[in-house]
Short mmCIF file of N, CA and C in Angstrom, two decimals:
data_model
loop_
_atom_site.label_atom_id
_atom_site.label_comp_id
_atom_site.label_asym_id
_atom_site.label_seq_id
_atom_site.Cartn_x
_atom_site.Cartn_y
_atom_site.Cartn_z
N GLU A 1 139.02 86.71 12.94
CA GLU A 1 138.21 88.16 13.15
C GLU A 1 136.90 87.04 13.80
N ALA A 2 136.94 85.31 14.03
CA ALA A 2 135.58 84.98 14.77
C ALA A 2 136.43 84.89 16.12
N LEU A 3 137.52 85.19 16.50
CA LEU A 3 137.98 84.78 17.38
C LEU A 3 137.70 85.97 18.72
N ARG A 4 137.35 86.97 18.01
CA ARG A 4 136.98 88.69 18.39
C ARG A 4 136.14 88.86 19.41
N GLY A 5 135.01 87.32 19.23
CA GLY A 5 133.80 87.94 20.38
C GLY A 5 134.47 87.16 21.71
N PRO A 6 134.99 85.75 21.88
CA PRO A 6 135.59 85.26 22.80
C PRO A 6 136.64 85.67 23.16
N LEU A 7 137.53 86.46 22.96
CA LEU A 7 138.75 87.06 23.23
C LEU A 7 138.35 88.18 24.08
N THR A 8 137.46 88.84 23.60
CA THR A 8 137.25 90.28 23.75
C THR A 8 136.42 90.68 24.96
N SER A 9 135.62 89.29 25.09
CA SER A 9 134.47 89.43 26.25
C SER A 9 135.13 89.90 27.38
N GLY A 10 134.35 90.74 28.47
CA GLY A 10 134.42 91.44 28.95
C GLY A 10 135.19 92.71 29.41
N GLY A 11 135.72 93.53 27.66
CA GLY A 11 135.72 94.45 27.67
C GLY A 11 137.25 93.95 27.02
N ARG A 12 137.86 93.10 27.32
CA ARG A 12 139.31 93.11 26.60
C ARG A 12 139.80 93.55 25.59
N THR A 13 140.57 94.12 24.90
CA THR A 13 141.25 94.05 24.02
C THR A 13 141.74 92.40 23.22
N MET A 14 141.58 92.87 21.98
CA MET A 14 142.87 91.66 21.23
C MET A 14 143.49 91.01 21.69
N ALA A 15 144.54 92.25 22.30
CA ALA A 15 145.81 91.76 22.50
C ALA A 15 145.63 90.92 24.46
N GLN A 16 144.60 91.37 24.70
CA GLN A 16 145.04 91.14 26.50
C GLN A 16 143.69 90.26 26.31
N GLY A 17 142.92 89.84 24.93
CA GLY A 17 142.25 88.51 25.05
C GLY A 17 143.15 87.31 24.82
N ALA A 18 144.40 87.26 24.12
CA ALA A 18 145.24 86.39 23.80
C ALA A 18 145.86 85.98 25.06
N LEU A 19 146.51 87.36 25.58
CA LEU A 19 147.13 87.01 26.99
C LEU A 19 146.17 86.12 27.74
N ALA A 20 145.21 86.51 28.00
CA ALA A 20 143.49 85.65 28.98
C ALA A 20 143.70 84.48 28.42
N TYR A 21 144.01 84.16 27.29
CA TYR A 21 143.47 82.64 27.04
C TYR A 21 144.71 81.70 27.51
N ILE A 22 146.26 82.42 27.27
CA ILE A 22 147.09 81.87 27.59
C ILE A 22 147.13 81.45 29.05
N TRP A 23 146.82 82.28 29.62
CA TRP A 23 146.86 82.44 31.31
C TRP A 23 145.74 81.21 31.83
N ALA A 24 144.45 81.09 30.74
CA ALA A 24 143.97 80.14 31.21
C ALA A 24 143.68 79.18 30.98
N LEU A 25 144.41 78.72 29.85
CA LEU A 25 145.08 77.30 30.14
C LEU A 25 146.06 76.69 30.67
N ASP A 26 146.99 77.20 31.83
CA ASP A 26 147.92 76.53 32.57
C ASP A 26 148.58 78.12 33.36
N SER A 27 147.93 78.21 34.36
CA SER A 27 148.33 79.00 35.46
C SER A 27 149.83 79.21 36.14
N ARG A 28 150.82 77.92 35.58
CA ARG A 28 151.83 78.06 35.57
C ARG A 28 152.90 78.80 34.15
N MET A 29 152.21 79.09 33.29
CA MET A 29 152.45 80.10 32.13
C MET A 29 152.28 81.03 32.18
N ILE A 30 153.91 81.74 31.95
CA ILE A 30 153.71 83.46 31.90
C ILE A 30 153.89 83.76 30.60
N PRO A 31 152.71 84.53 29.83
CA PRO A 31 153.03 85.50 28.67
C PRO A 31 154.24 85.92 28.95
N ILE A 32 154.91 86.36 27.82
CA ILE A 32 155.77 87.20 27.87
C ILE A 32 155.73 88.56 26.60
N PRO A 33 154.62 89.46 26.51
CA PRO A 33 153.93 89.55 25.04
C PRO A 33 155.82 91.19 24.98
N GLY A 34 155.63 90.98 23.64
CA GLY A 34 156.14 92.01 22.67
C GLY A 34 155.04 93.84 22.77
N PHE A 35 156.29 94.41 22.72
CA PHE A 35 155.34 95.94 22.61
C PHE A 35 156.33 96.97 21.98
N LYS A 36 155.67 98.16 21.75
CA LYS A 36 156.56 98.64 20.97
C LYS A 36 155.69 100.50 20.73
N THR A 37 154.93 100.10 21.34
CA THR A 37 154.63 101.64 22.40
C THR A 37 153.94 101.75 23.91
N VAL A 38 153.52 102.80 24.24
CA VAL A 38 153.49 102.74 25.55
C VAL A 38 152.17 102.29 25.46
N GLU A 39 151.20 102.74 24.81
CA GLU A 39 149.71 102.15 25.18
C GLU A 39 149.82 100.74 24.96
N GLN A 40 150.37 99.98 24.24
CA GLN A 40 150.78 98.49 24.06
C GLN A 40 151.01 98.38 25.40
N VAL A 41 152.42 99.09 26.38
CA VAL A 41 153.24 98.35 27.39
C VAL A 41 151.47 98.50 28.62
N GLN A 42 150.83 99.69 28.38
CA GLN A 42 149.50 99.94 29.15
C GLN A 42 148.35 98.75 29.17
N GLN A 43 148.09 97.98 28.04
CA GLN A 43 147.22 97.37 27.47
C GLN A 43 147.75 95.69 27.58
N ASN A 44 148.77 95.45 27.84
CA ASN A 44 149.17 94.59 27.97
C ASN A 44 149.08 94.18 29.93
N ALA A 45 149.69 95.43 30.32
CA ALA A 45 149.76 95.31 31.88
C ALA A 45 147.86 95.69 32.31
N GLY A 46 147.44 96.21 31.75
CA GLY A 46 145.77 95.76 31.73
C GLY A 46 145.12 94.49 31.73
N ALA A 47 145.56 93.49 31.27
CA ALA A 47 145.13 92.31 30.75
C ALA A 47 145.57 92.05 32.32
N MET A 48 146.40 92.36 32.66
CA MET A 48 146.08 91.31 34.79
C MET A 48 145.43 91.79 35.40
N GLU A 49 144.25 92.67 35.15
CA GLU A 49 143.52 93.69 35.67
C GLU A 49 142.18 92.45 35.15
N PHE A 50 142.12 92.14 34.35
CA PHE A 50 140.59 90.63 33.92
C PHE A 50 141.15 89.54 34.15
N GLY A 51 142.41 89.17 33.99
CA GLY A 51 142.68 87.45 34.77
C GLY A 51 142.37 86.73 33.22
N PRO A 52 142.53 85.31 33.97
CA PRO A 52 142.97 84.14 32.67
C PRO A 52 141.26 84.66 32.20
N LEU A 53 141.16 83.90 31.08
CA LEU A 53 139.55 84.11 30.41
C LEU A 53 139.20 83.02 31.02
N GLY A 54 137.90 83.14 30.66
CA GLY A 54 136.45 81.56 31.57
C GLY A 54 136.49 80.70 30.50
N ASP A 55 136.41 79.68 31.07
CA ASP A 55 136.26 78.15 30.73
C ASP A 55 135.24 78.16 29.52
N ASP A 56 134.17 79.42 29.74
CA ASP A 56 133.28 79.44 28.26
C ASP A 56 133.96 80.01 27.45
N ALA A 57 134.52 81.22 27.47
CA ALA A 57 135.51 81.35 26.05
C ALA A 57 136.53 80.75 25.75
N VAL A 58 137.29 80.09 26.45
CA VAL A 58 138.62 78.94 26.00
C VAL A 58 137.45 78.15 25.34
N ARG A 59 136.41 77.70 25.66
CA ARG A 59 135.57 76.43 24.95
C ARG A 59 135.82 76.84 23.71
N ARG A 60 134.87 77.97 23.41
CA ARG A 60 134.30 78.66 22.25
C ARG A 60 135.74 78.84 21.11
N VAL A 61 136.96 79.57 22.12
CA VAL A 61 138.38 79.96 20.91
C VAL A 61 138.57 78.14 20.47
N HIS A 62 138.26 76.98 21.42
CA HIS A 62 138.34 75.88 20.77
C HIS A 62 137.94 75.25 19.85
N GLN A 63 136.51 75.76 20.04
CA GLN A 63 135.76 75.43 18.94
C GLN A 63 136.00 75.66 17.55
N ILE A 64 135.96 77.47 17.62
CA ILE A 64 136.72 78.07 16.33
C ILE A 64 137.78 77.46 15.62
N VAL A 65 138.92 77.21 16.18
CA VAL A 65 139.86 76.76 15.81
C VAL A 65 139.91 75.46 15.29
N ALA A 66 138.71 74.18 15.71
CA ALA A 66 138.84 72.85 15.14
C ALA A 66 137.80 73.54 14.24
N ASP A 67 136.68 74.25 13.92
CA ASP A 67 135.74 74.22 12.91
C ASP A 67 136.92 74.53 11.70
N LEU A 68 137.86 75.65 11.64
CA LEU A 68 138.75 76.14 10.96
C LEU A 68 139.45 75.00 10.39
N LEU A 69 140.10 74.44 11.30
CA LEU A 69 140.96 73.23 10.88
C LEU A 69 139.91 72.43 10.02
N THR A 70 138.70 71.65 10.70
CA THR A 70 138.15 71.23 9.79
C THR A 70 138.16 71.51 8.14
N SER A 71 138.24 73.45 7.87
CA SER A 71 137.15 73.47 7.01
C SER A 71 138.51 73.54 5.80
N LEU A 72 139.85 73.78 6.80
CA LEU A 72 140.81 73.79 5.65
C LEU A 72 141.12 72.13 5.40
N GLY A 73 140.81 71.58 6.05
CA GLY A 73 141.17 70.37 5.41
C GLY A 73 142.29 69.28 5.32
#
């Protein structure tokens, strides 16, 4: 739930945010998302309209994950 903020920035869905995060890490990476419904196909395709996650959002994701790993010990 903590990742919802940075991943949904700019109006993305969580799935679109996850794809945008992968694109932001390396422009040569091409995520291959799964889908079960037409709506999921449309959301996955719509992620391209947003482009990669911005640098600030990527930093926030990394910080949230680092904090979580630290708390788990």
